[in-house]
Amino acid sequence: EDKVVQSPLSLVVHEGDTVTLNCSYEVTNFRSLLWYKQEKKAPTFLFMLTSSGIEKKSGRLSSILDKKELFSILNITATQTGDSAVYLCAVGCSSDSNYQLIWGAGTKLIIKP
Amino acid sequence: DTEVTQTPKHLVMGMTNKKSLKCEQHMGHRAMYWYKQKAKKPPELMFVYSYEKLSINESVPSRFSPECPNSSLLNLHLHALQPEDSALYLCASSQGGHSGRRWRDSPLHFGNGTRLTVT
C-alpha cells in the first residue's frame, strides 16, 4: 500500500532556530514530491521535487529529495513566528491512465517568540 | 488570497437542504479538484476533473454531486448531508491533466476553502 510518513508530527522551537522536517515515502510509480504550508485555510505550494540531489530554495526555505533512500527534507533557517503552520508533504504517483497524490499527516510547527 | 476563488467562505446547512459550493480559477489550468479536510488531517481527494470531464471519483457518496460547467468553474452540489460531512471543502486546480495517454505533473493550487457545518 502506498504511504507517505512525515516526522516529527509536531515541533516547537524558538524564533531564530533552524528546523528540518522529514517526509519518507513508499509508493509505486513515483512522479514527484510536493511540500505545502497550511496555516488556517488553503495549503500554499512551496516546492515540487522530481530529481534526486537537486536542492530547491526559496528564501529561508529549502528542500531536497533522495530517490534512492525515498525521502525528502524541508529546511527552514532563522525561523520566524510567521513560519508557524502545518507543513504537508504529498507524493504524486501515476500510471498512464490515472494519477494519485498521497498525502502525509503533516508536521505541526510552532515557533515561539 | 489565492488565485483559486471559492464561495461561500462559510456555510451552515440543515440535513434536508440543497446547497452548492463554487470554485473558479483563471489560470488556464486544465485539472480541477475537490478535497475534503477534517481538522488535523490532510486533505482527502473527492473528485478530479480533467479537461472538463470527471476523471476520478473517490467513491464519494451520491449526496455530493460535482459539476464542471467550463474549464474555469467547478461546482459541488450538496443534498441531504449528514453532520459528519462537516469539514473544510477545498477546491484546487493544476496545469496538469490527462493529456493524451498520461497525466502531466504540476503542483496543485488551492482555494481558501468553504467551511461547511451540517446541523
XYZ file of N, CA, C and O in Angstrom, chain B residues 4-117:
456
model
N -7.273 30.787 -6.790
C -8.447 29.927 -6.884
C -9.459 30.479 -5.879
O -9.158 30.586 -4.693
N -10.613 30.848 -6.381
C -11.614 31.528 -5.550
C -12.757 30.586 -5.225
O -13.344 29.988 -6.142
N -13.045 30.467 -3.958
C -14.151 29.607 -3.538
C -15.218 30.438 -2.821
O -14.893 31.333 -2.038
N -16.473 30.107 -3.115
C -17.586 30.725 -2.401
C -18.623 29.668 -2.066
O -18.780 28.676 -2.804
N -19.332 29.827 -0.933
C -19.088 30.836 0.097
C -17.897 30.451 0.971
O -17.385 29.332 0.864
N -17.495 31.336 1.849
C -16.399 31.015 2.771
C -16.887 30.121 3.904
O -16.159 29.276 4.407
N -18.117 30.376 4.323
C -18.729 29.587 5.386
C -20.131 29.198 4.946
O -20.806 29.975 4.261
N -20.565 28.019 5.359
C -21.920 27.573 5.026
C -22.432 26.694 6.156
O -21.756 25.752 6.574
N -23.615 27.043 6.628
C -24.304 26.213 7.614
C -25.574 25.717 6.956
O -26.344 26.511 6.412
N -25.789 24.425 6.951
C -26.983 23.883 6.306
C -27.574 22.751 7.117
O -26.851 22.033 7.830
N -28.868 22.606 6.994
C -29.554 21.502 7.629
C -29.480 20.259 6.761
O -29.108 20.318 5.582
N -29.843 19.148 7.329
C -29.703 17.868 6.622
C -30.669 17.733 5.452
O -30.467 16.886 4.575
N -31.693 18.569 5.403
C -32.638 18.466 4.284
C -32.377 19.516 3.200
O -33.047 19.548 2.176
N -31.409 20.380 3.442
C -31.151 21.473 2.494
C -30.435 20.992 1.248
O -29.778 19.940 1.232
N -30.540 21.821 0.195
C -29.715 21.663 -1.005
C -28.908 22.937 -1.161
O -29.480 24.035 -1.185
N -27.619 22.788 -1.283
C -26.746 23.953 -1.457
C -25.665 23.596 -2.460
O -25.462 22.417 -2.785
N -24.927 24.625 -2.910
C -23.814 24.396 -3.831
C -22.593 25.181 -3.402
O -22.700 26.323 -2.953
N -21.441 24.555 -3.556
C -20.173 25.236 -3.391
C -19.628 25.566 -4.771
O -19.767 24.758 -5.701
N -18.979 26.743 -4.862
C -18.477 27.167 -6.169
C -16.978 27.418 -6.102
O -16.439 27.846 -5.076
N -16.345 27.179 -7.231
C -14.896 27.352 -7.336
C -14.593 27.914 -8.715
O -15.180 27.466 -9.716
N -13.661 28.870 -8.756
C -13.317 29.496 -10.021
C -11.816 29.732 -10.087
O -11.196 30.140 -9.104
N -11.246 29.456 -11.256
C -9.834 29.779 -11.475
C -9.670 30.309 -12.894
O -10.355 29.859 -13.804
N -8.758 31.268 -13.036
C -8.500 31.859 -14.348
C -7.029 31.766 -14.680
O -6.446 32.699 -15.251
N -6.424 30.636 -14.311
C -5.008 30.436 -14.611
C -4.837 29.551 -15.846
O -3.709 29.182 -16.179
N -5.928 29.183 -16.471
C -5.840 28.303 -17.639
C -5.517 26.870 -17.276
O -5.087 26.087 -18.128
N -5.736 26.514 -16.007
C -5.467 25.146 -15.580
C -6.514 24.196 -16.146
O -7.690 24.534 -16.265
N -6.059 22.964 -16.460
C -6.973 22.030 -17.103
C -7.471 20.939 -16.172
O -8.303 20.121 -16.566
N -6.951 20.897 -14.974
C -7.436 19.921 -13.990
C -7.956 20.671 -12.776
O -7.347 21.636 -12.323
N -9.091 20.226 -12.254
C -9.664 20.833 -11.061
C -10.110 19.733 -10.112
O -10.504 18.644 -10.543
N -10.026 20.033 -8.822
C -10.172 19.006 -7.784
C -11.084 19.496 -6.668
O -11.078 20.676 -6.327
N -11.801 18.571 -6.075
C -12.462 18.805 -4.789
C -11.813 17.903 -3.741
O -11.661 16.698 -3.950
N -11.454 18.549 -2.621
C -10.923 17.841 -1.476
C -11.785 18.152 -0.264
O -12.353 19.235 -0.142
N -11.807 17.203 0.650
C -12.455 17.395 1.950
C -11.368 17.292 3.009
O -10.532 16.388 2.951
N -11.383 18.225 3.967
C -10.374 18.184 5.008
C -11.017 18.324 6.380
O -11.665 19.334 6.671
N -10.805 17.321 7.195
C -11.241 17.361 8.587
C -10.100 17.940 9.429
O -8.933 17.916 9.032
N -10.478 18.410 10.617
C -9.491 19.050 11.494
C -8.312 18.111 11.787
O -8.503 16.924 12.067
N -7.127 18.671 11.668
C -5.876 17.978 11.996
C -5.611 16.758 11.111
O -4.882 15.841 11.495
N -6.225 16.756 9.930
C -5.993 15.680 8.968
C -5.560 16.281 7.639
O -5.878 17.436 7.355
N -4.867 15.511 6.810
C -4.535 16.023 5.485
C -5.781 16.026 4.595
O -6.789 15.384 4.924
N -5.727 16.731 3.473
C -6.878 16.745 2.553
C -7.140 15.339 1.991
O -6.217 14.583 1.723
N -8.435 15.041 1.810
C -8.850 13.768 1.198
C -9.454 14.074 -0.154
O -10.409 14.861 -0.247
N -8.977 13.419 -1.168
C -9.486 13.664 -2.518
C -10.912 13.145 -2.661
O -11.234 12.035 -2.221
N -11.744 13.977 -3.308
C -13.114 13.556 -3.604
C -13.266 13.332 -5.113
O -13.643 12.264 -5.548
N -12.999 14.369 -5.892
C -13.221 14.302 -7.341
C -12.087 15.016 -8.072
O -11.516 15.977 -7.565
N -11.838 14.546 -9.292
C -10.910 15.230 -10.180
C -11.572 15.394 -11.535
O -12.135 14.427 -12.075
N -11.508 16.590 -12.072
C -11.920 16.849 -13.447
C -10.680 17.171 -14.265
O -9.830 17.954 -13.846
N -10.603 16.551 -15.410
C -9.526 16.834 -16.337
C -10.142 17.206 -17.672
O -10.950 16.437 -18.219
N -9.770 18.357 -18.175
C -10.360 18.865 -19.423
C -11.892 18.775 -19.371
O -12.531 18.323 -20.319
N -12.435 19.187 -18.249
C -13.878 19.315 -18.026
C -14.609 17.973 -17.951
O -15.845 17.964 -17.890
N -13.867 16.878 -17.901
C -14.517 15.572 -17.758
C -14.128 14.966 -16.412
O -12.971 15.079 -15.976
N -15.092 14.316 -15.785
C -14.815 13.682 -14.500
C -13.829 12.552 -14.716
O -14.097 11.603 -15.454
N -12.696 12.673 -14.051
C -11.622 11.716 -14.247
C -11.516 10.751 -13.077
O -11.226 9.573 -13.254
N -11.718 11.254 -11.885
C -11.602 10.439 -10.686
C -12.748 10.767 -9.739
O -13.047 11.928 -9.483
N -13.406 9.720 -9.252
C -14.414 9.841 -8.204
C -14.011 8.855 -7.131
O -14.082 7.647 -7.336
N -13.569 9.374 -6.004
C -13.031 8.509 -4.958
C -14.132 7.903 -4.094
O -14.145 8.065 -2.874
N -15.053 7.222 -4.749
C -16.141 6.526 -4.024
C -16.856 7.462 -3.065
O -17.111 7.121 -1.902
N -17.177 8.629 -3.560
C -17.845 9.643 -2.740
C -19.354 9.370 -2.765
O -19.904 9.065 -3.823
N -20.030 9.497 -1.607
C -21.489 9.267 -1.589
C -22.215 10.193 -2.547
O -21.772 11.327 -2.803
N -23.335 9.713 -3.057
C -24.072 10.461 -4.088
C -24.692 11.749 -3.566
O -25.165 12.564 -4.367
N -24.693 11.977 -2.272
C -25.199 13.249 -1.753
C -24.257 14.408 -2.111
O -24.599 15.573 -1.932
N -23.057 14.074 -2.618
C -22.136 15.061 -3.176
C -22.136 14.883 -4.698
O -21.831 13.779 -5.191
N -22.413 15.938 -5.424
C -22.506 15.826 -6.871
C -21.684 16.934 -7.516
O -22.025 18.113 -7.413
N -20.585 16.590 -8.190
C -19.762 17.629 -8.800
C -20.286 18.016 -10.170
O -21.002 17.245 -10.843
N -19.878 19.212 -10.585
C -20.250 19.682 -11.909
C -19.157 20.616 -12.398
O -18.662 21.448 -11.627
N -18.798 20.474 -13.672
C -17.765 21.341 -14.241
C -18.352 22.023 -15.469
O -18.248 21.500 -16.583
N -18.990 23.189 -15.314
C -19.665 23.844 -16.437
C -18.702 24.276 -17.546
O -19.067 24.265 -18.718
N -17.492 24.677 -17.171
C -16.468 25.016 -18.167
C -15.098 24.896 -17.513
O -14.985 24.550 -16.330
N -14.074 25.197 -18.265
C -12.718 24.931 -17.779
C -12.318 25.793 -16.595
O -11.329 25.510 -15.928
N -13.078 26.845 -16.313
C -12.716 27.741 -15.204
C -13.538 27.513 -13.949
O -13.205 28.048 -12.897
N -14.629 26.788 -14.089
C -15.582 26.678 -12.986
C -15.758 25.243 -12.531
O -15.771 24.317 -13.349
N -15.933 25.100 -11.230
C -16.207 23.784 -10.658
C -17.198 23.980 -9.529
O -17.009 24.846 -8.678
N -18.255 23.204 -9.555
C -19.269 23.284 -8.510
C -19.337 21.962 -7.749
O -18.984 20.905 -8.286
N -19.819 22.043 -6.528
C -20.103 20.839 -5.760
C -21.496 21.003 -5.171
O -21.716 21.864 -4.317
N -22.429 20.200 -5.664
C -23.818 20.277 -5.217
C -24.004 19.337 -4.030
O -23.562 18.183 -4.063
N -24.669 19.874 -3.011
C -24.822 19.155 -1.746
C -26.295 18.922 -1.461
O -27.115 19.846 -1.584
N -26.641 17.713 -1.083
C -28.047 17.407 -0.798
C -28.131 16.303 0.230
O -27.470 15.274 0.101
N -28.956 16.527 1.244
C -29.193 15.519 2.293
C -27.891 15.114 2.971
O -27.597 13.920 3.125
N -27.109 16.101 3.352
C -25.841 15.802 4.013
C -26.067 15.368 5.459
O -27.134 15.597 6.042
N -25.036 14.770 6.007
C -25.038 14.307 7.390
C -24.113 15.182 8.229
O -23.176 15.784 7.686
N -24.317 15.233 9.540
C -23.416 16.052 10.371
C -21.943 15.680 10.215
O -21.081 16.560 10.286
N -21.650 14.417 9.945
C -20.237 14.011 9.781
C -19.615 14.535 8.494
O -18.400 14.407 8.284
N -20.436 15.135 7.624
C -19.912 15.773 6.410
C -19.356 17.168 6.701
O -18.766 17.794 5.809
N -19.560 17.643 7.905
C -18.997 18.951 8.275
C -17.483 18.898 8.166
O -16.837 17.990 8.702
N -16.927 19.867 7.438
C -15.482 19.853 7.166
C -15.127 21.114 6.389
O -15.991 21.919 6.040
N -13.854 21.247 6.088
C -13.379 22.280 5.168
C -13.315 21.650 3.781
O -12.670 20.615 3.596
N -14.008 22.248 2.820
C -14.000 21.732 1.447
C -13.103 22.622 0.610
O -13.331 23.823 0.481
N -12.083 22.001 0.073
C -11.071 22.724 -0.683
C -11.184 22.395 -2.167
O -11.297 21.238 -2.555
N -11.112 23.449 -2.948
C -11.005 23.295 -4.389
C -9.545 23.545 -4.773
O -8.859 24.354 -4.119
N -9.076 22.859 -5.771
C -7.717 23.085 -6.255
C -7.706 22.977 -7.764
O -8.605 22.369 -8.375
N -6.684 23.548 -8.366
C -6.504 23.388 -9.809
C -5.034 23.160 -10.090
O -4.164 23.487 -9.257
N -4.752 22.584 -11.231
C -3.370 22.388 -11.645
C -3.286 22.461 -13.155
O -4.262 22.178 -13.858
N -2.107 22.822 -13.626
C -1.876 22.881 -15.067
C -2.014 21.514 -15.683
O -2.497 21.343 -16.785
N -1.563 20.520 -14.959
C -1.565 19.158 -15.468
C -2.973 18.624 -15.608
O -3.925 19.105 -15.032
N -3.094 17.628 -16.361
C -4.358 16.945 -16.532
C -4.058 15.735 -17.379
O -2.899 15.456 -17.691
N -5.096 15.021 -17.747
C -4.880 13.823 -18.549
C -4.779 14.257 -19.998
O -5.771 14.527 -20.648
N -3.562 14.358 -20.490
C -3.351 14.820 -21.856
C -2.845 13.653 -22.677
O -1.765 13.135 -22.405
N -3.610 13.219 -23.630
C -3.176 12.053 -24.379
C -3.264 10.813 -23.508
O -4.330 10.475 -23.018
N -2.153 10.194 -23.248
C -2.185 8.932 -22.523
C -1.748 9.051 -21.072
O -1.801 8.095 -20.333
N -1.249 10.196 -20.663
C -0.781 10.244 -19.282
C -1.027 11.593 -18.650
O -1.231 12.583 -19.320
N -0.996 11.594 -17.316
C -1.142 12.820 -16.565
C 0.145 13.620 -16.641
O 1.236 13.079 -16.638
N -0.002 14.913 -16.723
C 1.144 15.807 -16.628
C 1.238 16.319 -15.200
O 0.290 16.874 -14.670
N 2.396 16.100 -14.593
C 2.593 16.535 -13.215
C 2.693 18.039 -13.121
O 3.420 18.667 -13.884
N 1.999 18.613 -12.171
C 2.197 20.017 -11.848
C 1.568 20.249 -10.481
O 0.666 19.517 -10.078
N 2.054 21.244 -9.753
C 1.549 21.435 -8.388
C 0.088 21.881 -8.375
O -0.376 22.569 -9.281
N -0.600 21.504 -7.323
C -1.968 21.959 -7.113
C -1.957 23.323 -6.435
O -1.150 23.588 -5.543
N -2.874 24.174 -6.876
C -3.080 25.469 -6.242
C -4.459 25.443 -5.609
O -5.452 25.211 -6.306
N -4.504 25.684 -4.310
C -5.741 25.551 -3.563
C -6.446 26.889 -3.366
O -5.801 27.936 -3.225
N -7.770 26.812 -3.293
C -8.560 27.937 -2.818
C -8.566 27.954 -1.302
O -8.038 27.042 -0.648
N -9.170 29.001 -0.733
C -9.213 29.138 0.718
C -10.246 28.244 1.388
O -10.300 28.170 2.609
N -11.051 27.606 0.599
C -11.950 26.621 1.177
C -13.294 27.180 1.591
O -13.474 28.390 1.778
N -14.247 26.279 1.730
C -15.550 26.584 2.323
C -15.659 25.771 3.602
O -15.545 24.541 3.577
N -15.876 26.471 4.710
C -16.072 25.790 5.996
C -17.542 25.404 6.094
O -18.412 26.258 6.231
N -17.840 24.121 5.980
C -19.223 23.636 5.955
C -19.589 23.020 7.296
O -18.861 22.173 7.832
N -20.728 23.458 7.813
C -21.278 22.867 9.033
C -22.670 22.341 8.726
O -23.527 23.095 8.230
